[in-house]
Tab-separated table of C-alpha atoms and ligand atoms in Angstrom:
chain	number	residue	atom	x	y	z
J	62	UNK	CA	-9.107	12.976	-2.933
J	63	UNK	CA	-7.001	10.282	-4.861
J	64	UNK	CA	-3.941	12.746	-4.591
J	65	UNK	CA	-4.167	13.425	-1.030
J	66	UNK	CA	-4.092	9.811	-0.242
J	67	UNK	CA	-1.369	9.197	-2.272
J	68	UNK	CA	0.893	11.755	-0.739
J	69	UNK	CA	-0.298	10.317	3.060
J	70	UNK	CA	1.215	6.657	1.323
J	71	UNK	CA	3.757	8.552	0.331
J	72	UNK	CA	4.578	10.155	3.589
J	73	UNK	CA	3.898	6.769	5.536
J	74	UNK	CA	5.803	4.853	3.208
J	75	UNK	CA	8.813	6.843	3.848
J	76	UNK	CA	8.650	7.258	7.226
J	77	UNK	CA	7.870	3.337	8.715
J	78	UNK	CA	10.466	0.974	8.335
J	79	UNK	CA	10.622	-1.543	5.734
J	80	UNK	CA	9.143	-4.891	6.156
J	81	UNK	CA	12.251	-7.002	6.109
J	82	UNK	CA	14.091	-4.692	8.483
J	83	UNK	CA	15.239	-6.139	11.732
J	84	UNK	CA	12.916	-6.669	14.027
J	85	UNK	CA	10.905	-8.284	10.697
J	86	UNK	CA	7.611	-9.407	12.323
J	87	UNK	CA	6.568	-6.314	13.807
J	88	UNK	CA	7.270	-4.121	10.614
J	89	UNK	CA	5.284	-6.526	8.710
J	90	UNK	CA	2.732	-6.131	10.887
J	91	UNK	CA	2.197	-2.484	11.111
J	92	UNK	CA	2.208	-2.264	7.318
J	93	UNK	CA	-0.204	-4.537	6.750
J	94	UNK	CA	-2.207	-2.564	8.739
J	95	UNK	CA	-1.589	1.005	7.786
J	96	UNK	CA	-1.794	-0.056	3.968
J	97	UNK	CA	-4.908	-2.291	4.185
J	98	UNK	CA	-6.805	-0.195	1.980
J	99	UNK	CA	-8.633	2.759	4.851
J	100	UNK	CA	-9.982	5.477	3.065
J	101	UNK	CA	-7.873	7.523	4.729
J	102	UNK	CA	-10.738	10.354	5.918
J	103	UNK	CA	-8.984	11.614	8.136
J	104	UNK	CA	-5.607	12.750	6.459
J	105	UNK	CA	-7.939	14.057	3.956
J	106	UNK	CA	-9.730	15.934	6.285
J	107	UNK	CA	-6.764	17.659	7.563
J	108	UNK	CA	-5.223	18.580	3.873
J	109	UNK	CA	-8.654	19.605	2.861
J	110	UNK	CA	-9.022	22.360	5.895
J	111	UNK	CA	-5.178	23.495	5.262
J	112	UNK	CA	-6.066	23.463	1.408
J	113	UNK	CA	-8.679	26.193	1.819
J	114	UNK	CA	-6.496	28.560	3.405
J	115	UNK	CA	-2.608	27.665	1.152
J	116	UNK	CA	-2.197	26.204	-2.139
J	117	UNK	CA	0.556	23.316	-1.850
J	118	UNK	CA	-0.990	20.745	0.861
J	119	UNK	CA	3.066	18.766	0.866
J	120	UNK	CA	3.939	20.709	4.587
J	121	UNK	CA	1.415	19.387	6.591
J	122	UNK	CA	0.814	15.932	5.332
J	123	UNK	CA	3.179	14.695	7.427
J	124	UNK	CA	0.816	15.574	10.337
J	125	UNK	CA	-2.026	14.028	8.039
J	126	UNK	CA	-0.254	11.187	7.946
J	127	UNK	CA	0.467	11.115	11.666
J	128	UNK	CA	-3.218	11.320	12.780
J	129	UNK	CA	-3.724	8.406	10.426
J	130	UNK	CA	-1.286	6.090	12.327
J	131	UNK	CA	-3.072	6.811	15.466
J	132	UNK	CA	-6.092	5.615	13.357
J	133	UNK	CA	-5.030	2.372	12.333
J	134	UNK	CA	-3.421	2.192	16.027
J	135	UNK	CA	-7.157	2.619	17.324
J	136	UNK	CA	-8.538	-0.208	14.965
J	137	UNK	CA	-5.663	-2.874	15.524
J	138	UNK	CA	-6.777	-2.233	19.267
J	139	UNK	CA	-10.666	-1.768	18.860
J	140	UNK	CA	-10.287	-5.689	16.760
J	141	UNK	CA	-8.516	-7.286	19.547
J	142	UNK	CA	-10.516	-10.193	21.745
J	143	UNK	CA	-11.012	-8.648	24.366
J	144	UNK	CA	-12.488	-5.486	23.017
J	145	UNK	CA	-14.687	-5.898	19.899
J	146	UNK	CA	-12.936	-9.154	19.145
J	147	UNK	CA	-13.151	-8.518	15.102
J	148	UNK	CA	-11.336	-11.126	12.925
J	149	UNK	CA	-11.414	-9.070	9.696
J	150	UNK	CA	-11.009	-5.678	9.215
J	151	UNK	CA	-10.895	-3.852	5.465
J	152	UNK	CA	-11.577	-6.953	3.501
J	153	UNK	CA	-8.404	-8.998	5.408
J	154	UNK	CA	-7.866	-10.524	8.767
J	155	UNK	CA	-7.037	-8.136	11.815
J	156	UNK	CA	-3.709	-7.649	12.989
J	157	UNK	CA	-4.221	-9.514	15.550
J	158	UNK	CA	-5.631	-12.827	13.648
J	159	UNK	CA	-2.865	-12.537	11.625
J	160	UNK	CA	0.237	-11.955	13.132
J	161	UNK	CA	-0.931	-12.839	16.995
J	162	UNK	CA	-2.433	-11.102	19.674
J	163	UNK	CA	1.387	-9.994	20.781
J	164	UNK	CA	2.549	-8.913	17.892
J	165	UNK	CA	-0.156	-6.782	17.051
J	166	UNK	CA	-0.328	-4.903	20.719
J	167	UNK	CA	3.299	-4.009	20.088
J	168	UNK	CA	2.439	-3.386	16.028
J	169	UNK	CA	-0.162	-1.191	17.086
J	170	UNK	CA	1.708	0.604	20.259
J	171	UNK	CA	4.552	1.654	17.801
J	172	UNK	CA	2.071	3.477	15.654
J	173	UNK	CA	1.086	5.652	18.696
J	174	UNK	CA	4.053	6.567	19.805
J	175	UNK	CA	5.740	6.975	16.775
J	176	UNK	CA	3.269	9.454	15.198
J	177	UNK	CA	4.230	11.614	17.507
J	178	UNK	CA	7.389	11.713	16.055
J	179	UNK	CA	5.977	12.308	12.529
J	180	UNK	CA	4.263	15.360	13.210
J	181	UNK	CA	8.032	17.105	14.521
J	182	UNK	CA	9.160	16.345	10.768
J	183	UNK	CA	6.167	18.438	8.983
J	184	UNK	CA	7.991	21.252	7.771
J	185	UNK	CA	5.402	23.978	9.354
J	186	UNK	CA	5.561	26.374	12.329
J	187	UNK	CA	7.688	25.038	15.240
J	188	UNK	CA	4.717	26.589	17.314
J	189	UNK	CA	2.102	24.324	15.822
J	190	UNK	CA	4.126	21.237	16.207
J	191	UNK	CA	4.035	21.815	19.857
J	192	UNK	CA	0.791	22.541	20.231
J	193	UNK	CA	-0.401	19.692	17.762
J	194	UNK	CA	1.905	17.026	20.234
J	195	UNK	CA	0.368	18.668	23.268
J	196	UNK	CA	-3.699	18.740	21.745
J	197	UNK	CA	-3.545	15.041	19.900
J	198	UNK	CA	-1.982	13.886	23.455
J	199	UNK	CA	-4.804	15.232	25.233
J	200	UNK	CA	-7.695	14.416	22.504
J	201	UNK	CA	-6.505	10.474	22.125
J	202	UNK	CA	-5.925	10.439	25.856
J	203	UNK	CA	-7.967	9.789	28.995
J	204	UNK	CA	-9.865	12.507	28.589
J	205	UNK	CA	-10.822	12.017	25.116
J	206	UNK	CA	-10.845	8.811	23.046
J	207	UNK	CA	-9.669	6.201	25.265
J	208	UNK	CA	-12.763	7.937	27.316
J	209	UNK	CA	-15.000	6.964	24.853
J	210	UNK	CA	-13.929	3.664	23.990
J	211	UNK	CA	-13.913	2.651	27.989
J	212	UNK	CA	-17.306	4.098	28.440
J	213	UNK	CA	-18.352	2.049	25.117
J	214	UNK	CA	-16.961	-1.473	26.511
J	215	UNK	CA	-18.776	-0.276	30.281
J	216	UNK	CA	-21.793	-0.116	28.072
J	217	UNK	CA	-21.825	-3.209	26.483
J	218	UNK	CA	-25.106	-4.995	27.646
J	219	UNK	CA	-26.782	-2.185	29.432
J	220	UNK	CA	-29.536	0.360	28.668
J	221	UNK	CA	-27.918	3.701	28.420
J	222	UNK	CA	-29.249	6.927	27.669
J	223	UNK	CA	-29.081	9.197	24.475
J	224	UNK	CA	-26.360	11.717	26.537
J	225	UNK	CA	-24.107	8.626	27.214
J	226	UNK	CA	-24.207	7.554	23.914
J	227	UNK	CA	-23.198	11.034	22.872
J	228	UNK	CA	-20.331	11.265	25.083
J	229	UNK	CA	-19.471	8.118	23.778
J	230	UNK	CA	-19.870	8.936	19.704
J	231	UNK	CA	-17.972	12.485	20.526
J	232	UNK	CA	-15.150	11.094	22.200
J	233	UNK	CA	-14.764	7.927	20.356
J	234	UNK	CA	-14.819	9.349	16.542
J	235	UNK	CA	-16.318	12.795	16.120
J	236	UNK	CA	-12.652	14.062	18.593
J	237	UNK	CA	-10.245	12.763	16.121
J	238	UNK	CA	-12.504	13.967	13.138
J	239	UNK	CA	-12.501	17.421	14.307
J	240	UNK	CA	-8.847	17.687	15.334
J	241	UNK	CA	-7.335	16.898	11.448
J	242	UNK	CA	-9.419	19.827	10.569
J	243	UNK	CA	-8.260	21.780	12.926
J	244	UNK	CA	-4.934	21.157	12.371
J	245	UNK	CA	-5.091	21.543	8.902
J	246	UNK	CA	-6.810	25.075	9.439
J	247	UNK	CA	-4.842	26.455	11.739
J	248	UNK	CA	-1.405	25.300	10.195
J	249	UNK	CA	-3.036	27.148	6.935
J	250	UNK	CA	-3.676	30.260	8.877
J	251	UNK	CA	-6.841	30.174	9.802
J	252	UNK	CA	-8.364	32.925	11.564
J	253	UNK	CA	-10.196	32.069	15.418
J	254	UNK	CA	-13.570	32.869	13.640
J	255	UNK	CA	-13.103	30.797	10.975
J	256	UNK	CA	-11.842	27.832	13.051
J	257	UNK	CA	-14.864	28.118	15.115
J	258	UNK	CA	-16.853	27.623	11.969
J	259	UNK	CA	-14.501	24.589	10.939
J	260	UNK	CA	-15.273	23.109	14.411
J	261	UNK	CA	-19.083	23.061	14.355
J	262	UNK	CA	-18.440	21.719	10.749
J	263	UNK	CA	-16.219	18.933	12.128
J	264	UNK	CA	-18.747	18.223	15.207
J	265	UNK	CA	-21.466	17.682	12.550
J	266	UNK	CA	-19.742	15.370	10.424
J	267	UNK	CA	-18.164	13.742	13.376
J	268	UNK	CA	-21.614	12.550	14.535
J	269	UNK	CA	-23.241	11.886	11.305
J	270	UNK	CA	-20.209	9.400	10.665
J	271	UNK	CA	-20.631	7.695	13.802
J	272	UNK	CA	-24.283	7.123	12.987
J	273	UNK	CA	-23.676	6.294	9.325
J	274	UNK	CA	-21.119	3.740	10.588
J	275	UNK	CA	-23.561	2.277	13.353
J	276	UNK	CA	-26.604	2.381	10.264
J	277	UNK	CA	-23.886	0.412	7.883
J	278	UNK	CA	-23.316	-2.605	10.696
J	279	UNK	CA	-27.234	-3.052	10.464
J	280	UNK	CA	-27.589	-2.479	6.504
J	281	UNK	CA	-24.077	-2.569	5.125
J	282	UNK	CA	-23.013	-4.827	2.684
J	283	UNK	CA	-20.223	-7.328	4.114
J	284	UNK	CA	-18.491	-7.800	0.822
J	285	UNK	CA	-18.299	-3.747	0.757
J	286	UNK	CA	-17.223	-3.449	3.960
J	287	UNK	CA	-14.684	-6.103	4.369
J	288	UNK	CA	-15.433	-6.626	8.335
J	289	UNK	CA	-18.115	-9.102	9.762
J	290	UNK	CA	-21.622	-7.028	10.407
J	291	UNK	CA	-24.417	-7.122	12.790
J	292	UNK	CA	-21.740	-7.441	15.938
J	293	UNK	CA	-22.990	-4.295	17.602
J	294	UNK	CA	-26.478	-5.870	18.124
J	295	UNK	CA	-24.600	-9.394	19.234
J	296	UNK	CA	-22.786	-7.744	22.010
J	297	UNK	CA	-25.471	-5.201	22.926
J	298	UNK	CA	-23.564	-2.242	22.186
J	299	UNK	CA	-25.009	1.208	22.592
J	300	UNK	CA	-25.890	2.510	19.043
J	301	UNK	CA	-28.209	5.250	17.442
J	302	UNK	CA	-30.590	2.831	15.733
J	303	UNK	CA	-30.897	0.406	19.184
J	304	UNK	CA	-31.655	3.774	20.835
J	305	UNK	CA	-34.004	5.805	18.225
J	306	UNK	CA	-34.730	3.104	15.310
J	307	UNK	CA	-33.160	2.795	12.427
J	308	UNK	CA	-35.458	5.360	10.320
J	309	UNK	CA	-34.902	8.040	12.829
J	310	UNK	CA	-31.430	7.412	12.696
J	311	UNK	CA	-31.256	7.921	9.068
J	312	UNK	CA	-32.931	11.166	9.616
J	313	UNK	CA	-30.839	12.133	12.259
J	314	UNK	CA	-27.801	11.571	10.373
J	315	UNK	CA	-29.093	13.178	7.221
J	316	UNK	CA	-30.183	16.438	9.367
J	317	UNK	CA	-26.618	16.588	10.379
J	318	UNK	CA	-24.920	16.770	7.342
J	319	UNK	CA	-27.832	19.842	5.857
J	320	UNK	CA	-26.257	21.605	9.051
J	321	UNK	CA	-22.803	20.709	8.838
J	322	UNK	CA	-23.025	21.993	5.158
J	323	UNK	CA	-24.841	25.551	6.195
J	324	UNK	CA	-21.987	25.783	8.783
J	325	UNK	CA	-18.978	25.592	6.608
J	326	UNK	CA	-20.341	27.934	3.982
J	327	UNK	CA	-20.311	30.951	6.037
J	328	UNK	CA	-16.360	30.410	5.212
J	329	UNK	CA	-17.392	32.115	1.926
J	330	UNK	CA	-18.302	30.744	-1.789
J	331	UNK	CA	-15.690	28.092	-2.188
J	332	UNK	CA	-16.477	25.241	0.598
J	333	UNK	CA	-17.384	22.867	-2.167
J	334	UNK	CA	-14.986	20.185	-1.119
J	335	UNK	CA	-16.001	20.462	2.686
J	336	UNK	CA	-19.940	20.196	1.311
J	337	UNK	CA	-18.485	17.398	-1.292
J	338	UNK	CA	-17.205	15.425	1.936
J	339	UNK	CA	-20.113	16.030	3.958
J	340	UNK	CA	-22.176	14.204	1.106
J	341	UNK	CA	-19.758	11.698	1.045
J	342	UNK	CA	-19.666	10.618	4.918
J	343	UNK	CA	-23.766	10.686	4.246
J	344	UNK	CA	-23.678	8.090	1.502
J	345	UNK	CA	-20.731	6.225	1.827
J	346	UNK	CA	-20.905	2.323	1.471
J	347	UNK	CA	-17.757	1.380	3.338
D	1053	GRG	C1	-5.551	6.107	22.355
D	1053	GRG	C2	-6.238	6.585	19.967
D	1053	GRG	C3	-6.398	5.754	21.201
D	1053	GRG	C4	-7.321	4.728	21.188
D	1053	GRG	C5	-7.496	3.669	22.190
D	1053	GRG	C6	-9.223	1.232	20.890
D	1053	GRG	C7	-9.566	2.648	21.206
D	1053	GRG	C8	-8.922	3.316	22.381
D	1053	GRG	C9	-10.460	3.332	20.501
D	1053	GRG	C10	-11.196	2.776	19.346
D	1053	GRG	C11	-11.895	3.847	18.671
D	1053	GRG	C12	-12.678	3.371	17.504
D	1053	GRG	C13	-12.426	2.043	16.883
D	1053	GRG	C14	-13.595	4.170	17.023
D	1053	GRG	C15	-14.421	3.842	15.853
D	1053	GRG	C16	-14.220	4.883	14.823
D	1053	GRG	C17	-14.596	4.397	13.467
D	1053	GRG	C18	-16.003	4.531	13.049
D	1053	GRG	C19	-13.677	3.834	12.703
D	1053	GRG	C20	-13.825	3.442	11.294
D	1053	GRG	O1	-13.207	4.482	10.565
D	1053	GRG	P1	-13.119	4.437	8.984
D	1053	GRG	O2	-14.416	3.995	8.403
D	1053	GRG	O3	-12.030	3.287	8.759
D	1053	GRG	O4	-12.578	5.749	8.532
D	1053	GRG	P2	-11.007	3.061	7.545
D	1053	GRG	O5	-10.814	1.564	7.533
D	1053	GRG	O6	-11.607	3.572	6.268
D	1053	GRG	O7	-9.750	3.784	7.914
């Protein structure tokens, strides 16, 4: 994993412009949020699915590192006031608290557009590179996790029911989960079948992250986490554990990840990694 998210550094480091290049704010501020320290999940998810199917990763990190930007992009957005209004975020201040509410709109709006841009460099199929502009477009947009994320602030304060808070979950994270590995597997060559299989995979763990990550506002440790806790309960937002307990919730997220793990190994003997990940979104701490 460590090498993976070196090469997305790598990659991002290259590609953004440097700090004290003109206009300085705004380059500051973009950096400080793409290398604040994410675990970078995502780009790993995408090298992992490509990994299985060709054995030098380099080609499509570029499009690793792409989905990542529209990542951090998400997060300066999801801190600002008037959505979750976060001041921290991984261990340091939010864009916004730190550079200005300005600043960080246009920090974060440069990521977006220019990882479009990023994924046209990755030295793959000009096919895919279409197709990847063309599917992120329509998974980030209106239809997918700006969706989410509207019907999540609608829902703030309100009762909702378990199929709104899936459409929310699915569009808001599990979306974007399951498009770096299907990027990643069909840049490697996967066959339909076996992106199928990669899909239900990705659905799984896209749910069971959601969950773990609504679970770790309630029971996380702040320090770990670097991002204030308990906010979903102060502004009423639609979770699993408000809407079927915390224990259930666990169990919910635990069945998941069993099922995500019987999915992927119909791929064949070697799906360790995928399984290894699966764990991983299960127990992680941060
Ligand atoms: C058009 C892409 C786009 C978004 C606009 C603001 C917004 C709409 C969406 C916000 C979506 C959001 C914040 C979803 C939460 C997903 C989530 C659990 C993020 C935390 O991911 P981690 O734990 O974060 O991988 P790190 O810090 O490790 O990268």
């Amino acid at each position: 994993m460590k090498e993976k998210q070196e090469l997305v550094n790598i990659i991002l480091d290259r590609f953004l412009p440097r700090k004290d290049e003109y206009p300085k704010e705004i380059h500051k501020a973009l950096r400080y949020s793409v290398f604040a320290g994410g675990k970078r999940l995502r780009p790993y998810l995408t090298m992992l699915a490509y990994g299985f199917y060709q054995k030098d990763v380099e080609p499509i990190s570029p499009v690793a590192a792409a989905i990542e930007m529209i990542h951090t992009f998400s997060l300066i957005h999801d801190d600002l006031p008037d959505i979750d209004n976060d001041e921290y975020r991984r261990g340091k201040k939010s864009c916004h608290a730190m550079f200005g509410e300005g600043v960080a709109l246009l920090a974060a709006d440069s990521l977006l557009i220019s990882a479009f841009e990023l994924i046209t460099e990755a030295e793959i199929e000009e096919k895919y590179k279409l197709l990847f502009v063309r599917e992120l477009a329509r998974e980030c947009g209106i239809q997918g996790l700006i969706a989410g994320q509207m019907v999540d602030i609608e829902s703030e304060n309100k009762k909702i029911d378990k199929k709104t808070l899936n459409y929310i979950h699915d569009n808001k994270t599990g979306r974007l989960i399951n498009v770096c590995l299907r990027f990643g597997a069909m840049a490697g060559g996967a066959k339909d079948k076996e992106i199928a299989i990669i899909e239900d995979y990705g659905k799984k763990i896209g749910l069971a992250f959601q969950i773990v990550d609504d679970l770790l506002d309630i029971e996380g440790d702040p320090a770990l986490m670097g991002k204030s806790l308990g906010k979903d309960e102060d502004q009423q937002k639609a979770t699993y554990p408000s809407l079927y307990g915390i224990e259930e919730s666990h169990k919910q997220a635990k069945e998941l990840i069993e099922s995500a793990k019987n999915s992927i190994r119909k791929l064949g003997p070697k799906t360790i990694l995928f399984e290894a990940l699966a764990d991983f979104i299960l127990h992680r701490n941060t």
